[in-house]
GROMACS .gro file of C-alpha atoms in nm:
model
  198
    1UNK     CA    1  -1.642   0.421   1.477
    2UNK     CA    2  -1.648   0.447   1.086
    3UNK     CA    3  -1.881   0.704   0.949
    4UNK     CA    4  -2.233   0.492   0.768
    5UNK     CA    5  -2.177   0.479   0.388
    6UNK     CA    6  -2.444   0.629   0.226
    7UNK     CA    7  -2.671   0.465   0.084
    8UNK     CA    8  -2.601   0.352  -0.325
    9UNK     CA    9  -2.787   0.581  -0.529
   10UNK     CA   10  -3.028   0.375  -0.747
   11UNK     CA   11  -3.014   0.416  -1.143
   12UNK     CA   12  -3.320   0.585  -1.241
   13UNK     CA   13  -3.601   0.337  -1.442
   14UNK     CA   14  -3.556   0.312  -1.781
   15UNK     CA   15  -3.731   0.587  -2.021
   16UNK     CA   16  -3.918   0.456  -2.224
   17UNK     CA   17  -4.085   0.686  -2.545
   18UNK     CA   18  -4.405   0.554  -2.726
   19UNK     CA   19  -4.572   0.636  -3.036
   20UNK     CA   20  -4.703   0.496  -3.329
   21UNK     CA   21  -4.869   0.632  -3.716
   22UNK     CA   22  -5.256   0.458  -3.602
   23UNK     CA   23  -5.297   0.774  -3.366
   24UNK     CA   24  -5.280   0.852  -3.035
   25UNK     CA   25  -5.655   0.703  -2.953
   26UNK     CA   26  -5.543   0.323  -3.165
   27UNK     CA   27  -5.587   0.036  -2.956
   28UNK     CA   28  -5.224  -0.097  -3.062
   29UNK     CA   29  -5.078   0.201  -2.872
   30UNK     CA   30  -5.291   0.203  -2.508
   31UNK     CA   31  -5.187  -0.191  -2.547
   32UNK     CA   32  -4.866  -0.166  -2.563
   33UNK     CA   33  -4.812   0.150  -2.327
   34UNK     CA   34  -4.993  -0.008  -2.093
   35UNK     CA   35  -4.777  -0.350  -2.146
   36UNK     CA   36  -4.396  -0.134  -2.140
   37UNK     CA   37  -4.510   0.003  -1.752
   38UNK     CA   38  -4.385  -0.293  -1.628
   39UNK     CA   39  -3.991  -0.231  -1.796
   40UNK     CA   40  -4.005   0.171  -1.694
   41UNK     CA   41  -4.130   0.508  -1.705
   42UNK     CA   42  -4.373   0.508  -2.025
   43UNK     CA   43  -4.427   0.816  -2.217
   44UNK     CA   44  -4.641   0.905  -2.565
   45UNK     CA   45  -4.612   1.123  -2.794
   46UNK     CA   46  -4.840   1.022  -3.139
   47UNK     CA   47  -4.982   1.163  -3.415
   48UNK     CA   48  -5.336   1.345  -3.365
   49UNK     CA   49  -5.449   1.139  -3.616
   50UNK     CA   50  -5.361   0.816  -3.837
   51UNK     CA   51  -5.053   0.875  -4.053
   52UNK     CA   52  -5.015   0.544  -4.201
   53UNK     CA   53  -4.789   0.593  -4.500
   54UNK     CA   54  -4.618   0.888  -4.427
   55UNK     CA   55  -4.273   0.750  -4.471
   56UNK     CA   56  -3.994   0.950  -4.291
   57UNK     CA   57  -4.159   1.337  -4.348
   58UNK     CA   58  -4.154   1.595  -4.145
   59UNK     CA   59  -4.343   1.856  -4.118
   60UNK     CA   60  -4.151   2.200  -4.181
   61UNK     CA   61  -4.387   2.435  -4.368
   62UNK     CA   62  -4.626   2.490  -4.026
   63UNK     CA   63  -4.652   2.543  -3.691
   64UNK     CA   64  -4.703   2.174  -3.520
   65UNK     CA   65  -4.973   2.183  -3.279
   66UNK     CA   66  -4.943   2.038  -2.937
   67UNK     CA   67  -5.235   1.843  -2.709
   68UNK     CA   68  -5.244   1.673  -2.360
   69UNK     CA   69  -5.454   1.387  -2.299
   70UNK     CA   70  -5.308   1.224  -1.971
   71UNK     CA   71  -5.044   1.227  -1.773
   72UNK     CA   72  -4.755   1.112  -2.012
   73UNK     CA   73  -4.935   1.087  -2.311
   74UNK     CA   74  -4.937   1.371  -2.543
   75UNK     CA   75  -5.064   1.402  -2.960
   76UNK     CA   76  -4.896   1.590  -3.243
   77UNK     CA   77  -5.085   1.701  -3.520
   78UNK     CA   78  -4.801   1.602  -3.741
   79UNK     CA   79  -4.630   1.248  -3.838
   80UNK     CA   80  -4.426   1.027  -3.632
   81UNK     CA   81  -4.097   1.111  -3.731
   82UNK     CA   82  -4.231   1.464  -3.614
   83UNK     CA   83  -4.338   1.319  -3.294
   84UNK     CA   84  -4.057   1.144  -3.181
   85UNK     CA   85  -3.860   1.419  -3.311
   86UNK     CA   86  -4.023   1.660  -3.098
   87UNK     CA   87  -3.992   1.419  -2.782
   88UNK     CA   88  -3.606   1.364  -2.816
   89UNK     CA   89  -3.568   1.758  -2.859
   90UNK     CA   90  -3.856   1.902  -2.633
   91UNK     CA   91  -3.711   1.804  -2.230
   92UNK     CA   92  -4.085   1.888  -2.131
   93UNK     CA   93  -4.174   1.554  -2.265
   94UNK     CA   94  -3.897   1.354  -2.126
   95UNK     CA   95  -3.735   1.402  -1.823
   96UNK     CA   96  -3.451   1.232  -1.927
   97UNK     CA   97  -3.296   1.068  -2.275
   98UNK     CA   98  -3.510   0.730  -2.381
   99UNK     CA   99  -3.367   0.412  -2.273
  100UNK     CA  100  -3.544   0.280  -2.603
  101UNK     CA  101  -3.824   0.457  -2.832
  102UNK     CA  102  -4.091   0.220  -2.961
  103UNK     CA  103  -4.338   0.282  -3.238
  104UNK     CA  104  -4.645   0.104  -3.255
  105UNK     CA  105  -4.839  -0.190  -3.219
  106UNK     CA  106  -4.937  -0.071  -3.579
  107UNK     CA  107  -5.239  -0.272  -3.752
  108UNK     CA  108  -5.107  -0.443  -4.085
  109UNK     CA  109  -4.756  -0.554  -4.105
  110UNK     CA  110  -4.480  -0.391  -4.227
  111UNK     CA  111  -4.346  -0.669  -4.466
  112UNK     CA  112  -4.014  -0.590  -4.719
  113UNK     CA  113  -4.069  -0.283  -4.906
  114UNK     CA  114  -4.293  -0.185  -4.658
  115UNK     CA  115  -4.011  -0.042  -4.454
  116UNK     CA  116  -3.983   0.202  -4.654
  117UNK     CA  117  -4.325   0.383  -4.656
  118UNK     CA  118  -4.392   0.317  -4.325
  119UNK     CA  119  -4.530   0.565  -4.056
  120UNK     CA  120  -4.456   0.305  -3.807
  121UNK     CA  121  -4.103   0.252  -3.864
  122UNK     CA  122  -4.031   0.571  -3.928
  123UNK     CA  123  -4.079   0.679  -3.614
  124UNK     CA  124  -3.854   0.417  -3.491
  125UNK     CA  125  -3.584   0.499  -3.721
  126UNK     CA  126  -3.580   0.889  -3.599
  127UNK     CA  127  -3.480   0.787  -3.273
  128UNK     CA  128  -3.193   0.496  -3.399
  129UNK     CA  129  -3.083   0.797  -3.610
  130UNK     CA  130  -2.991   0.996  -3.315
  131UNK     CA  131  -2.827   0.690  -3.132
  132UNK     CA  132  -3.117   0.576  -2.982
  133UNK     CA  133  -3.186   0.179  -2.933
  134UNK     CA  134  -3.560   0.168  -3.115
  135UNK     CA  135  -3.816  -0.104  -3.242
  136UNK     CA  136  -4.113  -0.089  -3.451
  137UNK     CA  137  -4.415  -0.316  -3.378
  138UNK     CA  138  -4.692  -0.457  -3.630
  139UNK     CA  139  -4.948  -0.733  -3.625
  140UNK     CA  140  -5.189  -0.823  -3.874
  141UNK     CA  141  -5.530  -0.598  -3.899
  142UNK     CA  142  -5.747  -0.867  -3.723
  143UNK     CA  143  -5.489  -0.964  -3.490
  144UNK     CA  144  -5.546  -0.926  -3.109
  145UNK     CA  145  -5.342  -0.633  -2.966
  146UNK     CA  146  -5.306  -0.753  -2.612
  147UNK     CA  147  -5.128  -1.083  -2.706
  148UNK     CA  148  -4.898  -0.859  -2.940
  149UNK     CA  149  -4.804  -0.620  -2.695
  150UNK     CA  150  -4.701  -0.911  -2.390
  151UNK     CA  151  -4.462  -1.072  -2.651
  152UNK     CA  152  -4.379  -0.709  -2.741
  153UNK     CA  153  -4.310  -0.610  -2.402
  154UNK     CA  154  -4.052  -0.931  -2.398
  155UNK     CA  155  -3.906  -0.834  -2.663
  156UNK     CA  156  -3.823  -0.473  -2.551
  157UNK     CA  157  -3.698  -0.577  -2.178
  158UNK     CA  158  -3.442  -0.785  -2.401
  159UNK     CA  159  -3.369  -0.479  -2.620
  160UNK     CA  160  -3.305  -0.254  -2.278
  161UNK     CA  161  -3.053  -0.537  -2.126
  162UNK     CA  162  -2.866  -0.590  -2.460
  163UNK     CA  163  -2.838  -0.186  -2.408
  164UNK     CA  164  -2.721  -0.194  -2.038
  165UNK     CA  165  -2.419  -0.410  -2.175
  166UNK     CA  166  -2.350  -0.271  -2.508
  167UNK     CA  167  -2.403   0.135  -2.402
  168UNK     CA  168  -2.168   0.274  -2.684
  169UNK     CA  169  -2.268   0.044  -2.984
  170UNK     CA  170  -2.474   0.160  -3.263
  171UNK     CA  171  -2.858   0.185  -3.166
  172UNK     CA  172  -2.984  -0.120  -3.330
  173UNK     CA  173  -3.325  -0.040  -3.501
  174UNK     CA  174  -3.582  -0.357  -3.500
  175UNK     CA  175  -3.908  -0.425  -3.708
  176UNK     CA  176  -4.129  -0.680  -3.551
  177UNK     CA  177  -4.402  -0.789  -3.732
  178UNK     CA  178  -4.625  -1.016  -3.542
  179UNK     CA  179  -4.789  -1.396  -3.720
  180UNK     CA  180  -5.145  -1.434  -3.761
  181UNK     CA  181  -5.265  -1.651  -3.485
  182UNK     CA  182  -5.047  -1.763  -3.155
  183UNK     CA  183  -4.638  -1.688  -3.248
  184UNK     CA  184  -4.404  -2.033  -3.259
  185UNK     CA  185  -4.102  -1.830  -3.171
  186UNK     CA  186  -3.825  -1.539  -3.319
  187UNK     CA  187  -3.677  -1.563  -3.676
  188UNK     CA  188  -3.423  -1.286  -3.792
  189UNK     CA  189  -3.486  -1.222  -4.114
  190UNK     CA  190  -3.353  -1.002  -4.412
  191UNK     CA  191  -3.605  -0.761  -4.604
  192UNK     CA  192  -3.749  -0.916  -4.905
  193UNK     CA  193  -3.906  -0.709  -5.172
  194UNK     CA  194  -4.294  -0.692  -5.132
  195UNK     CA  195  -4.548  -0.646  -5.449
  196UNK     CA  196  -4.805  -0.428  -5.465
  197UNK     CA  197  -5.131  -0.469  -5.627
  198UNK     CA  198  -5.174  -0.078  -5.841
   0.00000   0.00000   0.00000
């Protein structure tokens, strides 16, 4: 008789790494944690406090302060480039690489110029920096975070199979910025340039 093949070894779930510039405690975030369980193993890591408009800084001049809240979810007294930063270089946070990192659901959009001073995509854009698939999130200040985060949640389980086929191309980055009132559909657009009232 042939010896029994072991049994396949199944892939881990993927890693998925959370944060936002709202805050740790921001109802966009614990909406669209809670929404990414279903696609994998969800973990936080966001700023202590809000850090809207914090561009791409990080912090260098002072120690970065650490706190637990749950399982999984940690907050950083710093920005979000700090945070996922910290995540992608810290293996107590992750117990593996991110599949995908994800920053938001952040309240306002992120609209042209935006891009630019943006907490929210900033944190994003560490990870695509360091070859990791990423997408920023943001829906309008009145806009219902729940609803957001299912189409987000969409969204992302596309991102992670586009990944599973394409494992060496460049991470793609993503900023999603949610309609007021019930979405019609995806449009791929190019950044405008967005005026500011001084």
């Amino acid at each position: 008789r042939r010896p029994a093949m072991p049994p396949k070894k199944q892939p881990p779930p993927p890693t998925i790494l959370v944060t936002n510039d709202d805050g740790v405690h921001a109802p966009g975030i614990r909406a669209l944690a809670h929404a990414l369980e279903a696609l994998g193993d969800v973990f936080v890591l966001a700023p202590e406090s809000e850090q809207s408009s914090t561009s791409h800084a990080l912090t260098l001049s002072r120690p970065l302060r650490l706190r637990e809240h749950d399982a999984r979810v940690w907050s950083l007294d710093g920005t979000p480039a700090d945070c996922t930063y910290v995540a992608l270089h810290h293996r107590q946070f992750l117990p593996r690489p991110p599949t995908v990192v994800v920053s938001g659901i952040n309240m306002g959009l992120n609209l042209g110029t935006d891009v630019f001073y943006s907490g929210t995509v900033a944190g994003a854009r560490e990870a695509a920096l360091r070859g990791f698939a990423a997408a920023a999130f943001s829906m309008p200040s009145a806009g219902d975070a729940r609803r957001c985060a299912a189409r987000a949640r969409t969204m992302v389980a596309r991102l992670l199979a586009w990944r599973e086929l394409n494992p060496a191309a460049a991470a793609p980055l993503l900023n999603v910025n949610f309609p007021d009132g019930p979405p019609r559909g995806v449009r791929v657009c190019s950044l405008g340039v967005r005026e500011y009232e001084n």
